[in-house]
Amino acid sequence: MAATLETVAKKAGVSVSAVSKALRGRSNIGEATKRKIDQVARQLRYRPNASARALASGRTETIGVVIRELNYLSDSYFGTILSGIAKVSDQNDMGLIFGRSLPEKRQEPEFLRMAMEARVDGMIIIDQVIPKKHLSRLADMRFPVVLVDQQIPGLSLPVVRINYQKVARQAASHLIGLGHRRIAVFSGVQGKYKFRAEIEGVKEAFGRGGLGFDETLLVTGEDGFMYAGAYQHVERMLRTAEPPTAFLTFTNGATAAVHHYARLAGLRVPEDISIAGFYSGGPEMTDIRPDFQVPTHEAGVRSCQLVMDLVAGQVSTSEIVLEASFDPRNGCGRSAGL
Amino acid sequence: MAATLETVAKKAGVSVSAVSKALRGRSNIGEATKRKIDQVARQLRYRPNASARALASGRTETIGVVIRELNYLSDSYFGTILSGIAKVSDQNDMGLIFGRSLPEKRQEPEFLRMAMEARVDGMIIIDQVIPKKHLSRLADMRFPVVLVDQQIPGLSLPVVRINYQKVARQAASHLIGLGHRRIAVFSGVQGKYKFRAEIEGVKEAFGRGGLGFDETLLVTGEDGFMYAGAYQHVERMLRTAEPPTAFLTFTNGATAAVHHYARLAGLRVPEDISIAGFYSGGPEMTDIRPDFQVPTHEAGVRSCQLVMDLVAGQVSTSEIVLEASFDPRNGCGRSAGL
DNA sequence: TTGAAAGCGTTACCAC
DNA sequence: GTGGTAACGCTTTCAA
């Protein structure tokens, strides 16, 4: 059916290897024959067979992206990381395939198969809750892997991570400096590096400010799904005897929800309540100007560059830490009416 | 590095073909040798090379899923279709890879490459706005393809689609029957089959009820991103001189948004406003009981089964139409206080 | 039941 | 420049 190198070679009256070279733009081929070959190939709609190419060359020209579940891609946290990855992989003509990290019915998680069956040349792992033992397997194989936003002691895999702790500390300190004493904190999934770092940063600031950490003012949940739920929590909190005067939100969804709630409830920001909001880009916040800028896109770019260096055999930096910025201008520019 | 069939064969003292058969559970192999081979393979951590296997067998054991952009997966419309696909593909030990349908910098969209380079055995196309010319290419190649929720005249590709038109007509008729005259309609992206079918159904009902279709009461937008935006529209509409008394929402996001808005604004449903809401499952509506049940998961299941039949060479039904159900019980159970 | 050998469609090396 | 020809790691006849 489909044209092969041989088909093209025969029709063009040249050898298979000539066609192979010509079509891949190698220099050791005559100008005239190349033209002829190109023409025949186009006419026959020739396409190289990906499996054959991978088998012969040892490279799949594909990198794997590992996330927990596929619908996590919806979250703009993942979405913007991904757009960074896609940008770099496109530039380098590398394909992208996605693997779920959950084990499902097989013993082995899908991403381990991707590596062991040589379906990809390298991979980027964005899921933050993969058991260390699985990650170690990859390290043992010396398979090119880059972890994003993870911090696992005793594991020697390259990492690209964002310094959430510092920016969280800055934001919390700022709110405290404005006089806030009751600050609600919305973060993501407990146990993840991102969550741990954020809470750590907040606690540092609270400690310095002489504040205790009030668990009743902490809201957690799946990053991508916090918008709807956040409404209820804001409403509930504001009805208590001692309502929070400021909100510190570490997910896009929560940031958007708190801002939207305030607007709907007629609360002025920051006169009535302060909002220090996380922002990683994405479609849900076109109408909001948050105070954090979190370089998730950049994290994607860097992780993809890193994994491609690894694939090319170039040893690279093993840990890249990206700084987020906090610029109190929109949601918490001045002191709330305390 | 990695173990191959030959490595295993040598160590087990048998032939390469014996190992191949044993590991794939073929029956023409001795019980004892099989045990021996299994043991050696496990010890060596042998994994078949995917490219080699695909090249030799002619099958990649992978099917491609085509969507417009990767972050569309976030939408529970896609998400639930996908869960149906994943369920069936998992059962049949088929891998899944995702392709974007947008052309990007290359002339050819990624999904055409997937087919022409034989990266997948078949594919399911969920994007509804792919130019017919590209789809025709696949049809010409006789490549196993199934379209989901599409209706393209003059194209002979198998389709699985949901009958949005009928359920839209039912819902609109019901609202009209309750006495509503001003009904706001929230649908998805203009031009898509889903949108066209829904509007068509609504117009039929409006026509029968002697109502005109008021464009100012129509809200459109990206399916997955309608939650946040919907708030503003509801608010705006309810402030007009002649506000709508009912809402007919065809995306999960809009349904959730209208319900949440009503709750927050202190509007009783259905006493103050009626809401006829679309629901395809998904995480954002745990607190809402909508009136539509749309079999998107089922559509995923059926499309995957269909594509696998096609791959296996079994000719199958070329069009499967799934019915959605409308059960006025929650959001529009009784007449609004007109 | 077992094994030898011929592909599968490329790439890459090595003569010419 | 160009063309033969071994790999690449697997599946699949076909004999034994």
XYZ file of C-alpha atoms (C1' of nucleotides) in Angstrom:
708
model
C 0.000 0.000 0.000
C 2.010 2.803 1.396
C 5.138 3.792 -0.460
C 8.453 2.707 1.010
C 12.002 3.755 0.335
C 12.248 0.915 -2.113
C 9.174 1.968 -4.041
C 10.544 5.450 -4.405
C 14.029 4.217 -5.282
C 12.762 1.982 -8.060
C 10.573 4.623 -9.583
C 13.337 7.209 -9.437
C 15.891 4.771 -10.771
C 18.257 5.165 -7.844
C 19.274 3.183 -4.795
C 17.477 2.991 -1.503
C 20.297 4.676 0.312
C 20.265 7.555 -2.136
C 16.611 8.146 -1.374
C 17.192 7.947 2.338
C 19.936 10.534 2.160
C 18.103 12.847 -0.183
C 14.939 12.880 1.860
C 16.758 13.627 5.060
C 18.623 16.496 3.477
C 22.069 14.968 3.727
C 24.713 16.818 1.803
C 26.410 13.909 0.114
C 23.920 13.689 -2.693
C 23.804 15.260 -6.145
C 21.589 18.241 -6.712
C 19.862 16.721 -9.714
C 19.189 13.321 -8.182
C 17.886 14.976 -5.064
C 15.388 16.950 -7.090
C 14.275 13.866 -8.924
C 13.882 11.921 -5.698
C 11.947 14.689 -4.006
C 9.565 14.814 -6.896
C 8.911 11.089 -6.981
C 8.526 10.959 -3.230
C 5.950 13.696 -3.261
C 4.107 12.082 -6.099
C 3.993 8.758 -4.291
C 3.126 10.473 -1.027
C 5.984 8.713 0.605
C 6.237 8.893 4.380
C 8.958 7.247 6.393
C 7.670 4.510 8.639
C 8.148 5.693 12.188
C 8.793 2.244 13.642
C 11.383 1.324 11.047
C 13.130 4.613 11.485
C 13.175 4.283 15.237
C 14.461 0.744 15.075
C 17.263 1.566 12.704
C 18.320 4.842 14.206
C 17.750 4.034 17.829
C 15.822 7.243 18.299
C 12.082 7.684 18.385
C 12.194 11.463 18.095
C 9.543 11.484 20.747
C 9.543 12.521 24.309
C 7.059 11.408 26.924
C 5.220 13.671 29.310
C 3.977 12.041 32.455
C 1.057 13.320 34.436
C -1.209 11.704 36.933
C -4.384 11.663 34.928
C -5.005 12.946 31.485
C -7.648 15.435 32.473
C -5.120 17.204 34.633
C -4.098 18.849 31.430
C -7.078 21.088 31.948
C -5.518 22.856 34.841
C -3.646 25.891 33.674
C -0.809 24.940 35.972
C -0.181 21.894 33.834
C -1.434 23.622 30.740
C 1.160 26.355 30.848
C 3.981 23.999 31.730
C 2.878 21.957 28.794
C 2.792 24.888 26.431
C 6.410 25.521 27.310
C 7.279 21.909 26.619
C 5.345 21.895 23.364
C 7.083 25.035 22.194
C 10.538 23.552 22.600
C 9.621 20.131 21.291
C 8.022 21.657 18.219
C 11.111 23.714 17.540
C 13.190 20.579 17.644
C 10.804 18.431 15.651
C 10.218 16.149 18.540
C 6.894 14.482 19.088
C 5.141 14.398 22.422
C 3.219 11.556 23.966
C 1.444 11.466 27.287
C 1.519 8.807 29.883
C -0.561 8.393 32.971
C 1.436 7.698 36.065
C -1.232 5.760 37.889
C -0.631 2.023 37.803
C -4.138 1.005 36.662
C -4.576 -2.712 36.321
C -1.035 -3.485 35.249
C 1.566 -3.683 37.948
C 3.751 -1.187 36.211
C 2.765 2.368 35.592
C 2.435 3.332 31.977
C 5.405 5.634 32.095
C 7.779 2.872 33.057
C 6.623 0.947 30.030
C 7.217 3.947 27.828
C 10.815 3.906 28.947
C 11.444 0.177 28.976
C 9.849 -0.498 25.631
C 11.796 2.392 24.134
C 8.743 4.273 22.966
C 10.327 7.587 23.822
C 13.838 8.964 23.930
C 13.339 10.758 27.193
C 10.671 11.960 29.520
C 9.410 14.781 31.666
C 7.522 13.923 34.807
C 5.110 16.495 36.124
C 3.152 14.349 38.518
C 4.354 15.047 41.992
C 3.241 11.956 43.792
C 5.022 9.098 42.081
C 6.493 6.536 44.467
C 10.236 6.880 44.750
C 10.781 3.268 43.855
C 9.465 3.799 40.346
C 11.561 6.877 39.855
C 14.611 4.963 41.005
C 14.054 2.427 38.278
C 14.443 5.155 35.710
C 17.531 6.470 37.393
C 19.017 2.970 37.408
C 18.325 2.586 33.707
C 20.072 5.893 33.135
C 17.033 6.849 31.162
C 16.869 10.573 30.323
C 14.300 11.978 32.726
C 13.542 15.413 34.088
C 11.287 16.008 37.059
C 9.235 19.171 37.295
C 8.348 20.746 40.616
C 9.547 17.936 42.751
C 11.971 17.500 45.561
C 12.792 13.993 46.590
C 15.688 13.440 48.942
C 18.157 10.809 47.868
C 17.147 10.703 44.250
C 19.677 11.799 41.680
C 17.397 12.853 38.854
C 17.548 16.258 37.190
C 14.874 18.641 38.408
C 13.316 21.894 37.305
C 11.389 23.498 40.102
C 9.840 26.764 41.088
C 10.697 28.376 44.384
C 7.220 28.526 45.854
C 8.502 28.827 49.366
C 10.137 32.173 48.863
C 7.275 33.811 47.031
C 4.821 32.473 49.585
C 6.887 33.962 52.355
C 7.062 37.310 50.591
C 3.345 37.454 49.999
C 2.445 36.421 53.514
C 4.922 38.912 54.973
C 3.444 41.632 52.864
C -0.053 40.919 54.116
C 1.152 40.842 57.684
C 2.930 44.118 57.104
C -0.370 45.620 56.039
C -1.761 44.712 59.407
C -3.647 41.549 58.564
C -3.949 39.048 61.360
C -6.435 36.588 59.931
C -5.266 35.370 56.564
C -7.029 32.583 54.688
C -4.758 30.303 52.676
C -5.872 28.335 49.610
C -3.350 25.832 48.351
C -3.434 22.663 46.260
C -2.966 19.026 47.087
C -1.448 18.169 50.412
C 1.831 16.321 50.335
C 3.023 17.660 47.018
C 6.213 19.636 46.770
C 4.270 22.704 45.700
C 1.941 22.529 48.665
C 4.695 21.804 51.145
C 6.814 24.663 49.884
C 3.963 27.132 49.985
C 2.871 26.236 53.477
C 6.456 26.289 54.625
C 6.889 29.795 53.278
C 3.657 30.977 54.841
C 4.596 29.532 58.202
C 7.958 31.238 58.109
C 6.295 34.575 57.554
C 3.655 33.900 60.169
C 6.315 32.915 62.641
C 8.288 36.089 62.108
C 5.121 38.111 62.433
C 4.189 36.386 65.631
C 1.140 34.725 64.109
C 0.078 31.160 64.553
C -1.052 29.072 61.623
C -4.805 28.622 61.821
C -5.787 25.328 60.193
C -9.393 26.422 59.932
C -8.323 29.108 57.504
C -6.603 26.601 55.212
C -8.370 25.237 52.149
C -6.849 22.472 50.040
C -7.946 20.565 46.967
C -7.134 19.462 43.457
C -5.452 22.350 41.732
C -7.627 22.408 38.699
C -10.883 21.965 40.464
C -10.748 24.646 43.077
C -12.767 27.301 41.374
C -16.234 26.046 42.140
C -15.392 24.791 45.597
C -13.598 27.967 46.571
C -16.801 29.988 46.424
C -18.408 28.037 49.179
C -15.366 28.324 51.371
C -15.062 32.061 50.939
C -18.722 32.484 51.775
C -18.442 30.272 54.821
C -15.342 31.987 56.113
C -16.762 35.449 55.739
C -19.753 34.494 57.825
C -17.781 33.412 60.852
C -17.422 35.545 63.954
C -13.845 36.404 63.087
C -13.683 36.426 59.313
C -10.360 36.593 57.490
C -9.389 40.012 56.198
C -7.037 38.683 53.554
C -6.843 35.767 51.156
C -3.660 34.146 49.988
C -4.456 31.892 47.050
C -1.955 29.548 45.444
C -3.973 28.154 42.579
C -5.408 29.929 39.580
C -8.849 28.606 40.315
C -8.894 29.860 43.877
C -7.525 33.240 42.855
C -10.211 33.668 40.241
C -12.930 32.437 42.564
C -12.052 34.805 45.386
C -11.851 37.771 43.039
C -15.138 36.849 41.408
C -16.798 36.286 44.725
C -15.677 39.665 45.958
C -17.013 41.339 42.864
C -20.358 39.616 43.124
C -20.685 40.262 46.833
C -19.859 43.911 46.352
C -16.630 43.747 48.323
C -13.960 46.165 47.228
C -10.436 44.887 46.703
C -8.277 45.764 48.527
C -10.357 48.198 50.605
C -12.664 45.541 52.044
C -10.542 42.459 51.632
C -7.011 41.862 50.409
C -6.272 39.146 47.912
C -2.772 37.936 47.145
C -3.252 35.709 44.146
C -1.191 33.137 42.315
C -1.142 33.322 38.570
C 0.460 30.993 36.089
C -1.317 32.165 32.982
C -4.237 30.450 31.417
C -7.665 31.187 30.095
C -9.705 31.561 33.244
C -8.369 34.870 34.443
C -8.613 37.314 31.613
C -10.432 39.758 33.861
C -8.161 39.558 36.880
C -4.782 41.002 37.629
C -3.124 38.915 40.311
C -0.039 39.731 42.295
C 2.030 36.632 41.665
C 3.749 35.750 38.459
C 4.726 32.126 38.456
C 7.014 30.965 35.639
C 5.275 27.705 34.820
C 5.662 28.193 31.092
C 9.341 28.792 31.639
C 9.539 25.640 33.723
C 8.155 23.742 30.746
C 10.658 25.299 28.395
C 13.601 24.576 30.628
C 12.560 21.020 31.399
C 12.205 20.219 27.736
C 15.550 21.754 26.858
C 17.098 19.822 29.681
C 15.680 16.487 28.652
C 16.831 17.046 25.096
C 20.316 17.770 26.289
C 20.219 14.560 28.228
C 19.007 12.636 25.201
C 21.828 14.130 23.169
C 24.203 12.842 25.812
C 25.184 16.232 27.044
C 25.397 16.306 30.770
C 23.569 19.321 32.094
C 22.734 21.100 35.262
C 20.931 18.746 37.510
C 18.795 21.267 39.331
C 17.223 24.410 37.987
C 15.355 26.607 40.423
C 13.070 29.256 38.972
C 11.957 32.234 40.977
C 8.379 33.451 41.041
C 7.726 37.127 41.507
C 5.396 38.886 43.872
C 4.310 42.405 43.092
C 1.639 43.755 45.428
C -0.267 46.018 43.162
C -3.629 44.589 42.366
C -5.259 42.513 45.026
C -3.368 43.645 48.092
C -1.941 47.006 47.274
C -2.969 48.677 50.452
C -4.171 47.907 53.882
C -7.661 46.504 54.217
C -10.046 48.505 56.341
C -9.197 46.811 59.565
C 22.185 -2.424 27.380
C 18.606 -3.460 27.443
C 17.894 -7.130 27.114
C 16.687 -8.353 23.740
C 15.087 -11.576 22.632
C 18.523 -12.828 21.745
C 19.954 -12.102 25.171
C 17.133 -13.992 26.789
C 17.349 -16.848 24.290
C 21.049 -17.351 24.844
C 20.784 -17.299 28.609
C 17.842 -19.689 28.576
C 19.553 -21.938 26.065
C 16.725 -21.802 23.550
C 16.028 -20.102 20.256
C 14.859 -16.578 19.667
C 11.557 -17.728 18.262
C 10.921 -19.899 21.279
C 11.296 -16.885 23.521
C 9.056 -14.813 21.318
C 6.306 -17.396 21.437
C 6.640 -18.088 25.131
C 6.508 -14.457 26.120
C 3.440 -13.808 24.064
C 1.658 -16.775 25.559
C 1.420 -18.787 22.380
C 0.312 -22.363 22.896
C 2.883 -24.068 20.704
C 5.534 -24.114 23.352
C 6.449 -26.613 26.013
C 5.385 -26.010 29.563
C 8.851 -26.439 30.989
C 10.644 -24.260 28.454
C 8.060 -21.577 28.905
C 8.650 -21.520 32.624
C 12.373 -21.321 32.120
C 12.021 -18.507 29.607
C 9.659 -16.546 31.812
C 12.105 -16.765 34.649
C 15.093 -15.624 32.638
C 13.106 -12.825 31.068
C 12.012 -11.523 34.428
C 15.511 -11.767 35.776
C 16.906 -9.826 32.838
C 14.025 -7.346 32.987
C 13.363 -8.010 29.365
C 10.929 -5.736 27.587
C 10.028 -6.037 23.937
C 11.145 -3.087 21.890
C 8.011 -1.349 20.711
C 9.440 -0.192 17.399
C 10.782 -3.582 16.456
C 7.553 -5.244 17.361
C 5.527 -2.763 15.375
C 7.762 -3.093 12.377
C 7.643 -6.852 12.353
C 3.997 -7.279 13.148
C 2.620 -4.317 11.273
C 0.658 -3.251 14.311
C 1.557 -0.568 16.804
C -1.057 -1.602 19.349
C -1.749 2.062 19.714
C -4.615 4.205 18.737
C -4.508 7.942 18.280
C -6.947 10.403 19.770
C -7.208 13.688 17.976
C -8.324 16.866 19.632
C -7.834 20.479 18.776
C -5.539 21.484 21.565
C -4.225 19.406 24.369
C -5.735 21.482 27.114
C -9.173 20.721 25.770
C -8.818 17.545 27.717
C -9.720 19.606 30.740
C -13.256 20.044 29.633
C -15.417 17.326 31.039
C -17.050 16.955 27.661
C -13.765 15.687 26.270
C -12.771 14.229 29.581
C -15.729 11.898 29.775
C -15.489 10.868 26.141
C -11.887 10.135 26.832
C -12.593 8.083 29.898
C -14.806 5.910 27.739
C -12.065 5.518 25.179
C -9.468 4.791 27.832
C -11.651 2.144 29.401
C -11.989 0.193 26.180
C -8.410 0.665 25.080
C -7.153 -0.490 28.461
C -9.302 -3.592 28.281
C -7.781 -4.416 24.925
C -4.220 -3.568 25.888
C -4.073 -0.784 23.392
C -2.035 2.317 24.035
C -3.373 5.791 23.482
C -1.555 8.756 22.045
C -2.853 12.248 21.514
C -2.475 14.427 18.503
C -3.304 18.042 18.043
C -5.324 18.762 14.954
C -4.054 22.267 14.434
C -1.493 22.495 11.658
C 1.120 24.518 13.581
C 4.182 25.317 11.552
C 4.156 22.205 9.447
C 1.848 22.085 6.488
C 0.283 18.899 7.645
C -1.598 18.541 10.861
C -0.056 16.221 13.373
C -2.823 13.677 13.076
C -2.178 13.115 9.386
C 1.415 12.357 10.201
C 0.328 9.890 12.856
C -1.521 8.012 10.164
C 0.961 8.305 7.321
C 3.981 7.402 9.368
C 2.105 4.456 10.812
C 2.468 5.541 14.394
C -0.991 4.291 15.248
C -3.256 1.532 14.013
C -6.338 3.681 13.985
C -7.684 6.907 15.291
C -10.581 8.683 16.905
C -11.174 12.287 16.012
C -13.003 14.409 18.525
C -12.187 17.827 17.186
C -15.165 19.089 15.306
C -13.614 21.700 13.101
C -11.112 19.844 10.955
C -11.179 20.840 7.281
C -12.879 18.241 5.147
C -9.888 17.948 2.863
C -7.743 16.494 5.625
C -10.414 14.059 6.631
C -10.754 12.966 3.028
C -7.092 12.064 2.956
C -7.693 9.566 5.697
C -10.715 8.169 3.940
C -8.677 7.783 0.748
C -5.968 5.927 2.629
C -8.634 3.639 4.033
C -7.118 4.366 7.386
C -9.261 3.206 10.313
C -10.846 6.364 11.651
C -13.900 7.142 13.728
C -15.311 10.626 14.091
C -17.054 11.651 17.277
C -19.868 14.199 17.297
C -19.495 15.265 13.741
C -21.690 15.428 10.719
C -19.999 16.196 7.447
C -21.994 15.729 4.273
C -20.285 13.749 1.569
C -17.721 12.127 3.789
C -17.858 8.392 4.191
C -16.178 7.988 7.544
C -17.711 6.103 10.458
C -19.267 8.382 13.046
C -20.465 8.163 16.620
C -22.613 11.103 17.523
C -25.041 12.243 20.138
C -28.448 13.503 19.155
C -28.237 16.960 20.649
C -30.954 18.305 18.446
C -33.666 16.152 19.916
C -32.804 16.712 23.531
C -32.469 20.437 22.933
C -35.921 20.477 21.385
C -37.379 18.560 24.310
C -35.856 20.848 26.883
C -36.850 24.020 25.101
C -40.382 22.713 24.596
C -40.623 21.884 28.239
C -39.616 25.385 29.272
C -42.084 26.874 26.853
C -44.748 24.578 28.215
C -44.093 25.995 31.671
C -44.927 29.400 30.321
C -41.471 30.819 29.749
C -41.172 33.351 26.981
C -37.682 34.674 27.528
C -35.213 31.832 27.597
C -31.467 32.394 27.686
C -29.407 29.838 25.774
C -25.785 29.004 26.578
C -24.079 26.824 24.006
C -20.513 26.100 22.964
C -18.496 27.010 19.911
C -20.362 28.255 16.897
C -20.111 26.172 13.776
C -19.524 22.876 15.488
C -21.930 20.014 14.997
C -22.867 20.117 18.663
C -23.683 23.804 18.551
C -25.560 23.587 15.285
C -27.631 20.661 16.475
C -28.512 22.329 19.747
C -29.543 25.604 18.194
C -31.487 23.745 15.548
C -33.419 21.875 18.227
C -34.070 25.029 20.203
C -35.319 26.845 17.141
C -37.693 24.023 16.294
C -39.220 24.237 19.730
C -39.359 28.005 19.661
C -41.021 27.890 16.256
C -43.694 25.504 17.443
C -44.261 27.629 20.491
C -44.571 30.753 18.413
C -41.415 32.281 19.871
C -38.702 34.037 17.945
C -35.048 33.313 18.610
C -33.529 36.237 20.443
C -29.839 36.512 19.623
C -29.229 38.762 22.609
C -30.130 35.865 24.875
C -27.549 33.575 23.269
C -24.149 33.087 24.860
C -21.415 31.119 23.119
C -17.836 30.257 23.977
C -15.244 27.560 24.383
C -16.912 24.646 26.065
C -14.422 24.187 28.829
C -14.016 27.812 29.672
C -17.563 28.945 30.115
C -17.806 28.766 33.850
C -16.143 32.028 34.761
C -17.549 33.943 31.822
C -21.063 32.688 32.370
C -21.358 34.536 35.666
C -20.981 37.891 34.049
C -23.530 37.062 31.405
C -26.108 35.861 33.873
C -25.656 38.971 35.938
C -25.920 41.223 32.914
C -29.018 39.489 31.591
C -30.827 39.613 34.880
C -30.299 43.330 35.072
C -31.992 44.113 31.775
C -35.495 45.503 31.523
C -36.840 42.176 30.358
C -34.688 39.552 32.026
C -34.899 35.922 31.008
C -36.974 33.697 33.258
C -35.260 30.501 32.216
C -31.793 29.324 31.305
C -31.018 26.547 28.885
C -27.376 25.593 29.255
C -25.569 23.172 26.975
C -22.165 23.012 28.602
C -21.209 21.739 32.022
C -19.490 24.985 32.849
C -22.485 27.123 32.043
C -24.832 24.817 33.920
C -22.678 24.948 37.012
C -22.200 28.695 36.739
C -25.897 29.476 36.465
C -26.749 27.220 39.374
C -23.989 28.696 41.498
C -24.955 32.207 40.574
C -28.531 31.576 41.552
C -27.479 30.178 44.888
C -25.221 33.098 45.616
C -27.756 35.669 44.499
C -30.426 34.076 46.635
C -32.583 33.060 43.691
C -34.615 29.943 44.204
C -34.599 27.284 41.507
C -37.046 26.743 39.957
C -39.312 29.177 41.829
C -37.442 32.293 40.788
C -35.682 31.058 37.681
C -35.736 27.815 35.759
C -32.543 26.117 34.689
C -32.426 23.299 32.171
C -28.864 22.092 32.395
C -26.630 19.868 30.332
C -24.558 17.325 32.177
C -21.955 14.959 30.834
C -20.360 13.994 34.102
C -17.167 15.423 35.463
C -15.752 16.876 38.590
C -17.193 20.378 38.604
C -20.776 19.572 39.423
C -20.802 17.418 42.469
C -23.289 19.744 44.106
C -25.708 20.116 41.217
C -28.357 17.878 39.816
C -28.971 18.841 36.198
C -31.807 17.754 33.972
C -29.874 16.428 31.000
C -27.946 13.234 30.888
C -25.646 13.202 27.909
C -23.918 9.906 27.101
C -20.473 11.239 26.364
C -18.752 8.422 28.202
C -20.776 5.978 26.153
C -19.759 7.826 22.994
C -16.148 7.246 23.947
C -16.743 3.581 24.575
C -18.542 3.054 21.312
C -16.056 4.993 19.240
C -13.175 3.003 20.614
C -14.910 -0.296 20.044
C -15.710 0.797 16.538
C -12.182 1.810 15.682
C -10.870 -1.460 16.999
C -13.297 -3.376 14.849
C -12.068 -1.384 11.899
C -8.461 -2.125 12.756
C -9.302 -5.793 13.004
C -10.743 -5.544 9.528
C -14.289 -6.104 10.590
C -16.648 -3.839 8.785
C -18.988 -2.213 11.233
C -21.886 0.124 11.422
C -20.880 3.394 9.917
C -23.065 5.643 12.015
C -24.023 5.294 15.631
C -26.428 7.837 17.064
C -26.717 8.036 20.837
C -29.701 9.609 22.525
C -29.394 12.009 25.415
C -32.120 12.101 28.001
C -33.994 15.014 29.444
C -35.728 14.646 32.758
C -37.173 17.863 34.136
C -36.833 17.317 37.822
C -34.172 19.504 39.282
C -33.648 22.855 37.659
C -36.926 23.305 35.836
C -39.381 21.092 37.589
C -42.117 23.611 37.816
C -43.142 26.901 36.428
C -41.133 29.910 37.407
C -42.997 32.673 39.144
C -43.872 34.561 36.023
C 7.422 -28.710 20.474
C 11.450 -26.420 18.639
C 14.580 -23.675 15.680
C 16.317 -21.573 11.344
C 15.626 -18.037 8.468
C 13.151 -14.629 5.813
C 11.315 -10.523 6.199
C 9.434 -5.581 8.218
C 11.439 -0.337 6.398
C 14.909 2.236 7.910
C 19.772 3.953 8.883
C 24.619 3.886 8.512
C 28.869 2.152 7.098
C 31.869 1.124 3.435
C 33.233 0.394 -1.038
C 33.389 2.180 -5.598
C 28.203 11.251 -5.330
C 26.292 6.762 -5.440
C 24.909 2.052 -4.358
C 25.448 -2.445 -1.699
C 24.564 -4.317 2.458
C 24.805 -5.271 7.199
C 22.407 -4.253 11.183
C 18.127 -2.792 14.381
C 14.807 -6.416 17.403
C 10.993 -8.481 16.534
C 7.184 -11.717 14.216
C 6.062 -15.346 11.359
C 6.352 -18.953 8.216
C 8.203 -23.446 7.401
C 10.950 -27.588 8.261
C 12.599 -30.676 11.253
